[in-house]
Short mmCIF file of C-alpha atoms in Angstrom, two decimals:
data_model
loop_
_atom_site.label_atom_id
_atom_site.label_comp_id
_atom_site.label_asym_id
_atom_site.label_seq_id
_atom_site.Cartn_x
_atom_site.Cartn_y
_atom_site.Cartn_z
CA MET A 1 98.78 214.90 47.82
CA ILE A 2 96.27 216.65 49.77
CA SER A 3 96.79 219.99 50.17
CA THR A 4 93.56 221.23 50.65
CA LEU A 5 90.21 220.81 51.97
CA GLU A 6 88.26 220.49 48.67
CA ASP A 7 91.27 217.35 47.44
CA LEU A 8 90.12 215.83 50.81
CA LEU A 9 86.57 215.63 50.43
CA LEU A 10 86.88 214.76 46.35
CA LEU A 11 89.20 211.69 47.37
CA GLN A 12 87.36 211.03 50.36
CA SER A 13 84.41 211.00 47.70
CA LEU A 14 85.94 208.89 44.94
CA LEU A 15 86.73 206.15 46.79
CA THR A 16 84.18 205.45 48.66
CA LEU A 17 82.42 205.33 45.82
CA THR A 18 84.79 202.94 44.08
CA ILE A 19 84.38 200.31 47.38
CA LEU A 20 80.89 200.95 47.49
CA VAL A 21 80.34 200.24 43.56
CA ALA A 22 82.36 197.39 44.15
CA CYS A 23 79.86 195.97 46.98
CA ALA A 24 76.74 196.65 45.21
CA TYR A 25 78.63 194.28 42.98
CA PHE A 26 79.37 191.64 45.22
CA LEU A 27 75.73 192.05 46.74
CA ALA A 28 73.86 191.74 44.34
CA ARG A 29 75.51 188.78 43.14
CA ARG A 30 74.84 186.79 46.01
CA GLY A 31 71.25 188.57 45.90
CA LEU A 32 70.91 190.71 48.43
CA PHE A 33 71.70 194.02 46.84
CA ARG A 34 67.41 194.53 47.65
CA TRP A 35 65.11 196.51 49.99
CA THR A 36 64.69 193.96 52.64
CA SER A 37 68.34 193.55 52.97
CA ALA A 38 70.58 194.78 55.79
CA GLY A 39 73.41 195.31 53.19
CA PHE A 40 71.41 196.78 51.28
CA TRP A 41 70.49 199.58 53.98
CA SER A 42 74.01 199.47 55.46
CA TRP A 43 75.66 200.04 51.81
CA SER A 44 72.84 203.26 51.42
CA ALA A 45 73.22 205.00 54.91
CA PHE A 46 77.61 204.61 53.57
CA ALA A 47 76.77 206.17 50.34
CA VAL A 48 74.62 208.55 52.18
CA TYR A 49 77.34 210.09 55.07
CA PHE A 50 80.21 208.90 53.02
CA PHE A 51 79.76 209.70 49.79
CA LEU A 52 76.90 211.90 48.57
CA ASN A 53 77.10 214.38 51.62
CA PRO A 54 81.15 214.99 51.56
CA LEU A 55 80.54 215.57 47.57
CA ALA A 56 77.69 217.72 48.42
CA SER A 57 79.70 219.95 50.87
CA LEU A 58 82.03 220.59 48.20
CA TYR A 59 79.74 222.95 46.67
CA TRP A 60 76.95 224.12 48.95
CA ASN A 61 78.22 223.38 52.84
CA ILE A 62 82.05 223.16 52.78
CA THR A 63 82.31 225.74 56.09
CA HIS A 64 80.37 223.02 58.28
CA TYR A 65 84.14 220.86 57.50
CA ARG A 66 86.38 223.41 57.39
CA PHE A 67 85.29 224.25 60.98
CA TYR A 68 85.05 221.03 62.47
CA LEU A 69 88.83 220.59 60.47
CA SER A 70 90.40 223.81 62.10
CA ILE A 71 89.25 222.12 65.65
CA SER A 72 90.24 219.03 65.23
CA GLY A 73 94.12 218.30 64.24
CA GLY A 74 93.36 219.59 60.46
CA LEU A 75 94.15 218.04 57.00
CA ASP A 76 96.15 215.02 58.47
CA HIS A 77 93.68 214.32 60.93
CA GLY A 78 91.19 214.10 58.39
CA ALA A 79 92.43 211.89 56.26
CA TRP A 80 93.01 209.47 59.01
CA ILE A 81 89.53 209.36 59.65
CA GLY A 82 88.35 209.43 55.96
CA LEU A 83 91.14 206.64 56.24
CA VAL A 84 89.76 204.18 58.41
CA ALA A 85 86.11 205.21 57.39
CA LEU A 86 86.98 203.22 54.39
CA ILE A 87 88.78 200.57 55.94
CA GLY A 88 85.32 200.08 58.27
CA ILE A 89 83.20 199.59 54.90
CA VAL A 90 85.00 197.46 53.26
CA VAL A 91 85.55 195.57 56.90
CA PHE A 92 81.77 195.71 57.93
CA PHE A 93 81.05 194.25 53.93
CA VAL A 94 83.36 191.33 53.80
CA SER A 95 82.56 190.26 57.08
CA TYR A 96 79.01 190.54 56.04
CA LEU A 97 79.21 188.21 52.51
CA SER A 98 81.57 186.11 55.03
CA TYR A 99 78.06 184.68 56.81
CA SER A 100 76.00 182.03 55.89
CA SER A 101 71.69 183.33 56.51
CA HIS A 102 69.49 180.55 57.78
CA PRO A 103 66.04 180.98 59.20
CA VAL A 104 65.34 182.60 62.54
CA THR A 105 62.27 180.86 64.01
CA TRP A 106 62.82 181.47 67.97
CA GLY A 107 60.77 178.19 68.53
CA LEU A 108 57.66 179.04 68.02
CA ASN A 109 55.22 176.14 66.78
CA SER A 110 53.34 178.85 64.09
CA LYS A 111 53.50 180.47 61.82
CA TYR A 112 51.06 183.17 62.02
CA PHE A 113 49.60 185.16 65.65
CA THR A 114 47.55 183.12 68.23
CA PRO A 115 44.54 184.81 69.22
CA GLY A 116 46.93 184.94 72.68
CA MET A 117 49.32 186.53 71.21
CA LYS A 118 47.35 189.04 69.16
CA LEU A 119 45.48 190.97 72.41
CA ILE A 120 48.68 191.31 74.21
CA GLY A 121 49.60 193.19 70.97
CA ALA A 122 47.03 194.69 71.46
CA ALA A 123 47.87 196.68 74.57
CA PHE A 124 51.11 197.62 73.50
CA ALA A 125 48.68 199.35 69.91
CA LEU A 126 47.39 201.32 73.42
CA ILE A 127 50.60 201.84 75.37
CA GLY A 128 52.34 203.12 72.01
CA ILE A 129 49.66 205.39 71.64
CA ILE A 130 48.93 206.78 74.60
CA SER A 131 52.75 207.11 74.64
CA PHE A 132 52.20 208.96 71.03
CA LEU A 133 49.96 211.50 72.46
CA SER A 134 51.30 212.15 75.55
CA TYR A 135 55.24 212.57 74.51
CA ARG A 136 54.89 213.30 70.84
CA MET A 137 51.21 215.52 70.24
CA PHE A 138 52.70 217.44 73.58
CA ILE A 139 49.09 217.09 74.50
CA GLY A 140 49.44 215.25 77.44
CA SER A 141 49.26 216.34 81.07
CA HIS A 142 53.16 214.83 80.94
CA SER A 143 54.47 216.79 78.20
CA GLN A 144 55.90 219.42 79.49
CA GLN A 145 57.29 217.99 82.93
CA PHE A 146 60.52 216.27 81.91
CA SER A 147 64.19 216.92 79.91
CA ILE A 148 66.25 215.19 78.81
CA VAL A 149 70.08 215.80 79.97
CA ALA A 150 73.22 213.82 77.98
CA GLY A 151 70.85 211.27 76.97
CA ARG A 152 69.32 210.87 80.71
CA PHE A 153 65.38 211.42 81.18
CA ILE A 154 65.25 214.12 84.38
CA GLY A 155 61.82 215.19 85.91
CA GLN A 156 57.89 212.98 86.05
CA THR A 157 58.97 210.35 83.08
CA THR A 158 61.35 207.52 82.22
CA GLY A 159 62.78 206.58 79.09
CA TYR A 160 60.28 203.60 78.86
CA ALA A 161 57.20 206.04 78.35
CA TYR A 162 59.31 208.57 76.34
CA GLY A 163 59.42 206.45 73.54
CA ALA A 164 56.73 203.45 73.92
CA HIS A 165 55.07 204.96 70.69
CA MET A 166 57.61 203.19 68.89
CA PHE A 167 55.44 200.03 69.83
CA ILE A 168 53.16 201.58 67.28
CA PHE A 169 55.92 199.67 64.42
CA PHE A 170 55.04 196.34 66.10
CA VAL A 171 51.68 196.88 65.64
CA ILE A 172 51.81 197.85 62.28
CA VAL A 173 53.72 195.38 60.72
CA SER A 174 52.26 192.25 61.99
CA LEU A 175 49.09 193.94 61.07
CA LEU A 176 50.20 193.80 57.43
CA LEU A 177 51.69 190.95 57.41
CA ALA A 178 48.79 189.23 58.61
CA GLY A 179 47.86 189.72 54.75
CA GLU A 180 44.23 190.08 55.63
CA ARG A 181 42.19 193.62 53.97
CA ILE A 182 40.99 194.89 57.41
CA ASP A 183 44.54 194.19 58.79
CA LYS A 184 45.97 196.41 55.66
CA VAL A 185 42.89 199.20 56.80
CA MET A 186 43.82 199.30 60.68
CA ALA A 187 47.35 199.45 59.93
CA SER A 188 47.30 202.37 57.20
CA GLY A 189 44.98 204.26 59.66
CA LEU A 190 47.31 204.31 62.17
CA THR A 191 50.49 204.97 59.81
CA LEU A 192 48.70 207.79 58.17
CA GLY A 193 47.63 209.33 61.85
CA TYR A 194 51.24 208.88 62.75
CA VAL A 195 52.85 210.82 60.32
CA VAL A 196 50.46 213.47 59.89
CA PHE A 197 50.67 214.07 63.21
CA SER A 198 54.05 213.30 63.73
CA PHE A 199 54.39 216.79 61.76
CA LEU A 200 53.62 218.80 65.47
CA SER A 201 56.25 217.41 66.66
CA ILE A 202 59.80 219.01 66.36
CA TRP A 203 61.28 215.27 67.62
CA SER A 204 60.04 213.45 65.70
CA ARG A 205 61.32 213.20 62.18
CA PHE A 206 63.40 209.72 61.58
CA THR A 207 60.56 207.77 63.34
CA THR A 208 58.37 208.40 61.20
CA ILE A 209 60.61 208.36 58.22
CA SER A 210 61.73 205.06 59.50
CA LEU A 211 57.44 203.71 60.38
CA LEU A 212 57.18 204.57 56.37
CA ILE A 213 59.93 203.01 55.67
CA ALA A 214 58.83 199.62 58.41
CA PHE A 215 55.35 199.61 56.19
CA SER A 216 57.10 199.60 53.13
CA LEU A 217 59.19 196.48 54.46
CA ALA A 218 56.49 194.35 55.20
CA LEU A 219 54.73 194.94 52.06
CA THR A 220 57.45 193.97 49.98
CA THR A 221 58.17 190.96 52.33
CA LEU A 222 54.57 189.77 51.90
CA SER A 223 54.13 189.93 48.45
CA LYS A 224 58.29 189.12 48.16
CA ARG A 225 59.57 191.07 45.89
CA LYS A 226 63.29 192.38 45.50
CA TRP A 227 61.67 196.19 45.71
CA PRO A 228 58.80 197.86 47.43
CA GLY A 229 56.18 200.32 44.20
CA VAL A 230 57.31 203.89 42.70
CA ILE A 231 54.33 205.44 45.60
CA SER A 232 56.76 204.21 48.82
CA LEU A 233 59.82 205.16 47.79
CA VAL A 234 58.63 208.76 46.09
CA ALA A 235 56.27 209.07 49.68
CA ILE A 236 59.52 207.94 51.68
CA PHE A 237 62.29 210.48 49.80
CA VAL A 238 59.70 213.21 49.76
CA LEU A 239 59.06 213.40 53.40
CA ALA A 240 62.74 213.13 53.93
CA ALA A 241 63.52 215.52 52.12
CA VAL A 242 60.40 217.59 53.80
CA LEU A 243 62.24 217.18 57.35
CA ILE A 244 65.33 217.63 56.73
CA ILE A 245 63.96 220.58 55.22
CA ARG A 246 61.82 221.69 58.35
CA GLY A 247 64.79 220.38 60.51
CA HIS A 248 63.99 221.15 64.18
CA ASN A 249 61.46 223.86 63.56
CA PRO A 250 57.22 222.98 63.95
CA LEU A 251 55.22 223.79 60.49
CA ALA A 252 52.81 226.72 60.95
CA ASN A 253 49.85 225.70 58.57
CA GLY A 254 49.46 223.16 55.52
CA ARG A 255 51.54 226.08 53.28
CA GLY A 256 54.60 225.94 55.24
CA ALA A 257 55.00 221.56 54.40
CA LEU A 258 53.75 222.14 50.76
CA ASP A 259 55.88 225.28 50.38
CA ILE A 260 58.98 223.12 51.34
CA VAL A 261 57.69 219.92 48.95
CA THR A 262 57.84 222.39 45.67
CA SER A 263 61.57 224.16 46.93
CA ILE A 264 62.55 220.30 47.03
CA PRO A 265 64.03 220.19 43.53
CA ASN A 266 65.90 223.36 43.84
CA ARG A 267 67.63 222.51 47.46
CA VAL A 268 68.78 218.94 47.13
CA GLY A 269 72.50 220.11 47.64
CA ALA A 270 71.88 221.80 50.37
CA ILE A 271 69.55 218.81 51.72
CA LEU A 272 72.94 216.54 50.89
CA SER A 273 74.99 218.53 52.96
CA SER A 274 72.91 219.25 55.42
CA GLY A 275 74.11 218.53 59.22
CA ASP A 276 71.84 215.68 59.59
CA THR A 277 74.24 213.90 57.41
CA ALA A 278 77.34 215.12 57.48
CA MET A 279 78.38 212.41 60.44
CA LEU A 280 81.98 213.02 58.82
CA ALA A 281 82.45 215.70 59.79
CA SER A 282 81.60 215.24 63.32
CA TRP A 283 84.46 211.93 63.47
CA TYR A 284 86.65 214.39 63.27
CA ALA A 285 86.27 216.85 66.07
CA GLU A 286 85.28 213.37 68.26
CA SER A 287 87.94 211.51 67.31
CA TYR A 288 90.64 214.11 68.00
CA ILE A 289 88.94 214.32 71.31
CA LYS A 290 89.44 210.59 71.73
CA ASP A 291 93.17 210.31 70.65
CA GLU A 292 94.55 213.73 72.42
CA ILE A 293 92.76 214.43 74.87
CA SER A 294 90.63 212.10 76.66
CA GLY A 295 91.52 208.23 75.41
CA TYR A 296 89.77 205.67 74.69
CA ASP A 297 86.93 204.42 76.84
CA TYR A 298 87.07 200.82 75.57
CA GLY A 299 83.34 199.80 75.05
CA ILE A 300 82.61 200.64 79.01
CA PRO A 301 79.65 203.20 78.07
CA LEU A 302 78.25 200.28 75.58
CA LEU A 303 78.20 197.74 78.11
CA ASN A 304 77.07 200.05 81.05
CA TYR A 305 73.85 200.16 78.24
CA VAL A 306 73.53 196.40 77.80
CA ILE A 307 73.30 195.52 81.62
CA PHE A 308 71.61 197.94 83.50
CA GLY A 309 70.64 200.27 80.63
CA PRO A 310 66.24 198.32 80.67
CA ILE A 311 67.16 198.02 84.39
CA PRO A 312 64.43 201.64 84.80
CA GLY A 313 66.12 204.59 86.61
CA ARG A 314 63.90 204.61 89.30
CA ILE A 315 64.93 201.64 90.58
CA PHE A 316 68.34 202.48 90.04
CA PRO A 317 68.97 205.82 89.67
CA GLU A 318 72.82 205.53 89.80
CA LYS A 319 72.58 202.67 86.84
CA TYR A 320 74.86 204.43 84.86
CA PHE A 321 78.08 204.30 87.39
CA LEU A 322 80.23 202.81 85.19
CA ILE A 323 79.37 205.69 82.36
CA ASP A 324 80.36 208.16 85.70
CA TRP A 325 83.35 206.34 86.86
CA LEU A 326 85.59 206.64 83.34
CA GLN A 327 84.43 210.18 82.92
CA SER A 328 85.92 210.80 86.25
CA ILE A 329 89.30 208.84 85.98
CA GLN A 330 89.14 210.82 81.93
CA LYS A 331 90.87 213.88 80.98
CA PRO A 332 88.17 217.02 81.07
CA VAL A 333 87.23 218.41 77.20
CA THR A 334 87.10 222.18 78.62
CA ASP A 335 87.40 224.14 74.94
CA PRO A 336 84.52 225.22 74.82
CA THR A 337 84.30 225.31 70.92
CA LEU A 338 85.13 221.52 71.17
CA VAL A 339 82.21 220.85 73.99
CA ALA A 340 79.91 223.40 71.67
CA ALA A 341 80.96 221.28 68.52
CA MET A 342 79.72 218.04 69.90
CA TYR A 343 76.49 218.85 71.47
CA GLY A 344 74.07 216.57 70.10
CA ALA A 345 76.62 215.42 66.84
CA LYS A 346 76.33 211.93 65.74
CA THR A 347 79.71 210.73 64.17
CA SER A 348 78.52 207.09 62.87
CA LEU A 349 78.59 203.76 64.51
CA PHE A 350 81.90 204.19 63.40
CA GLY A 351 83.00 206.73 65.25
CA SER A 352 81.29 204.46 67.80
CA PHE A 353 83.74 201.82 66.72
CA TYR A 354 86.34 204.14 67.07
CA ALA A 355 85.84 205.64 70.55
CA HIS A 356 85.87 202.46 71.59
CA GLY A 357 89.41 201.54 70.84
CA GLY A 358 90.68 203.33 67.30
CA LEU A 359 91.13 201.54 64.37
CA ILE A 360 91.07 198.48 66.14
CA GLY A 361 87.92 199.04 67.10
CA VAL A 362 86.36 199.96 63.85
CA ILE A 363 87.97 196.80 62.58
CA LEU A 364 86.79 194.50 65.39
CA LEU A 365 83.55 196.26 65.50
CA SER A 366 83.02 195.85 62.11
CA VAL A 367 83.58 192.14 61.96
CA PHE A 368 80.81 191.81 64.75
CA ALA A 369 78.16 194.01 62.83
CA GLY A 370 78.49 192.22 59.92
CA PHE A 371 77.64 189.26 61.45
CA LEU A 372 74.87 190.85 63.42
CA CYS A 373 73.34 192.79 59.98
CA ARG A 374 73.64 188.61 58.31
CA LYS A 375 71.76 187.17 61.06
CA LEU A 376 69.27 190.40 61.37
CA ASP A 377 68.77 189.45 56.71
CA ALA A 378 67.45 185.99 58.62
CA MET A 379 64.96 186.80 60.30
CA LEU A 380 63.29 187.97 57.43
CA SER A 381 63.42 184.39 55.53
CA THR A 382 60.34 182.69 54.27
CA GLU A 383 60.66 180.44 56.94
CA SER A 384 59.99 182.60 60.24
CA PRO A 385 57.72 183.25 61.91
CA ASN A 386 54.96 186.15 61.27
CA LEU A 387 56.71 187.56 64.93
CA VAL A 388 60.07 187.07 63.87
CA LYS A 389 59.92 189.61 61.02
CA THR A 390 58.01 191.61 62.66
CA ALA A 391 60.56 191.96 64.82
CA GLY A 392 63.14 191.84 61.72
CA ILE A 393 61.98 194.41 59.83
CA CYS A 394 60.93 196.64 63.47
CA MET A 395 65.03 196.66 63.63
CA LEU A 396 65.97 196.69 59.65
CA SER A 397 63.55 200.33 59.17
CA ILE A 398 66.04 201.97 61.43
CA LEU A 399 69.32 200.42 60.62
CA TRP A 400 70.13 203.48 58.23
CA MET A 401 69.54 206.04 61.24
CA ALA A 402 71.90 203.65 63.13
CA TRP A 403 74.91 203.68 61.00
CA GLY A 404 74.61 207.08 61.29
CA SER A 405 73.65 207.60 65.49
CA SER A 406 76.46 205.98 68.33
CA ASP A 407 75.93 202.50 69.36
CA THR A 408 74.18 202.72 72.53
CA TRP A 409 71.26 204.94 70.63
CA CYS A 410 71.18 202.08 68.23
CA LEU A 411 70.71 199.96 71.51
CA MET A 412 68.38 201.44 73.20
CA THR A 413 65.66 202.30 70.12
CA MET A 414 66.43 198.57 68.71
CA GLY A 415 66.04 197.48 71.64
CA THR A 416 62.61 199.56 72.06
CA LEU A 417 60.84 198.43 68.83
CA VAL A 418 61.69 194.29 69.45
CA LEU A 419 60.80 194.28 72.86
CA PRO A 420 56.76 193.35 71.73
CA ALA A 421 57.88 190.59 70.32
CA ILE A 422 59.99 189.69 73.22
CA VAL A 423 57.18 189.38 74.88
CA VAL A 424 54.52 188.45 72.96
CA TRP A 425 57.06 185.36 72.13
CA VAL A 426 56.79 184.83 76.26
CA PHE A 427 53.51 183.82 75.85
CA ALA A 428 53.33 182.13 72.48
CA PRO A 429 53.12 178.19 72.04
CA LYS A 430 56.77 177.06 71.84
CA SER A 431 57.02 173.67 69.48
CA ARG A 432 58.86 172.31 72.83
CA GLY A 433 61.78 170.47 71.16
CA GLN A 434 59.71 169.48 67.64
CA PRO A 435 60.09 170.97 64.16
CA HIS A 436 59.15 174.07 63.15
CA ILE A 437 55.28 174.03 61.81
CA ILE A 438 53.99 176.12 59.56
CA GLU A 439 50.51 176.23 58.65
CA PRO A 440 49.01 178.10 55.48
CA SER A 441 47.17 180.98 57.10
CA PRO A 442 43.57 181.28 57.12
CA THR A 443 42.49 182.94 53.98
CA THR A 444 44.76 180.45 51.86
CA ALA A 445 43.24 177.54 54.19
CA SER A 446 39.42 178.82 53.24
CA LYS A 447 40.41 178.81 49.86
CA SER A 448 41.67 175.69 49.52
CA CYS A 449 38.65 173.95 51.34
CA ALA A 450 36.15 175.43 48.90
CA ASN A 451 38.63 174.42 45.72
CA GLU A 452 37.53 171.18 46.49
#
């Protein structure tokens, strides 16, 4: 039935589309096909990575898929991984729709931030701005004194210092959820500054897009609407297109950015078929390596990151000893073509699940992912305190990218985004077993007093 690469990609796209249409129907029936649900963002990621990219690649970038299939077992292996992807999508949504969602409160006795919580948030804002200026705008003294090798920081910095710029997400979202005009002005200023100056860094693409998504998620949650305004949608899509076209090359001036924007209509196909969203092609090669050369890793890398990853490398330099041990007993990949093809490649969360245990790994971990995504929805419930909502929105804003990356990357990035909320929670007043108290906001309370 499948005799050419064109047949494979067309069939992959049609089957994925059929499944996604059915899933959208069931999500809509449950009220979960909306901007503020993990189900929608997962659906969107699957649509881009497993439907739009293969379909667009048929016409604009088929050489990318042809190359990866040529080094990873050919059409038969490509058809197998395509089937596994479809199974993963179905299992995820069955799991996601099977779980109920209840408000998450973290035991807090106040819906709003107390003065002490705001003070801690201000400290994270300062740390985030310093990290942004040092490692994203490259004006700090440490900007060139480090390197990243195999995901590990080498030199005079740490992963915490480098990734702390994402603390700004927490600050912006918490300000927006406060609902006061001055808070919205500050949040808008921080967002504008982050987006504009991020263009000076060639490695800030996904965080820049995700910050705009977080901004729109916060406003949509605050207004209790299902979808954001048209302006927000256009801004997000235009920025994403510009950054994909720009790639990892710096923009010389504003004229270069304007030229990219005006070229978007003529480059839609190239954008959709770019290597940035060709996770399926990369998965062909990684799964071939796991099936034929190295064997599965049975979750050992993920376990290593969960247990020892939060420990700073300067305190525990050998914290990745489980990963090093696994690599020492697995058969190494010696084919230079495969090594080069997998350098920096992203294979999607399904790819990570497959690396842990093949099809069984995809099925089991997709069930778990569905459960976690429903818990993420619960964090954005109306009854949840603003601190919980802030943490949930920060994580939800990168879910589109998480599905296109590895589980270890997802763990580290979401951990960084939610760290300020965890620290604030430690010092926040708890209910001590009493029912969760939701008092009116200061603005609402003042209006009530005025009416009386």
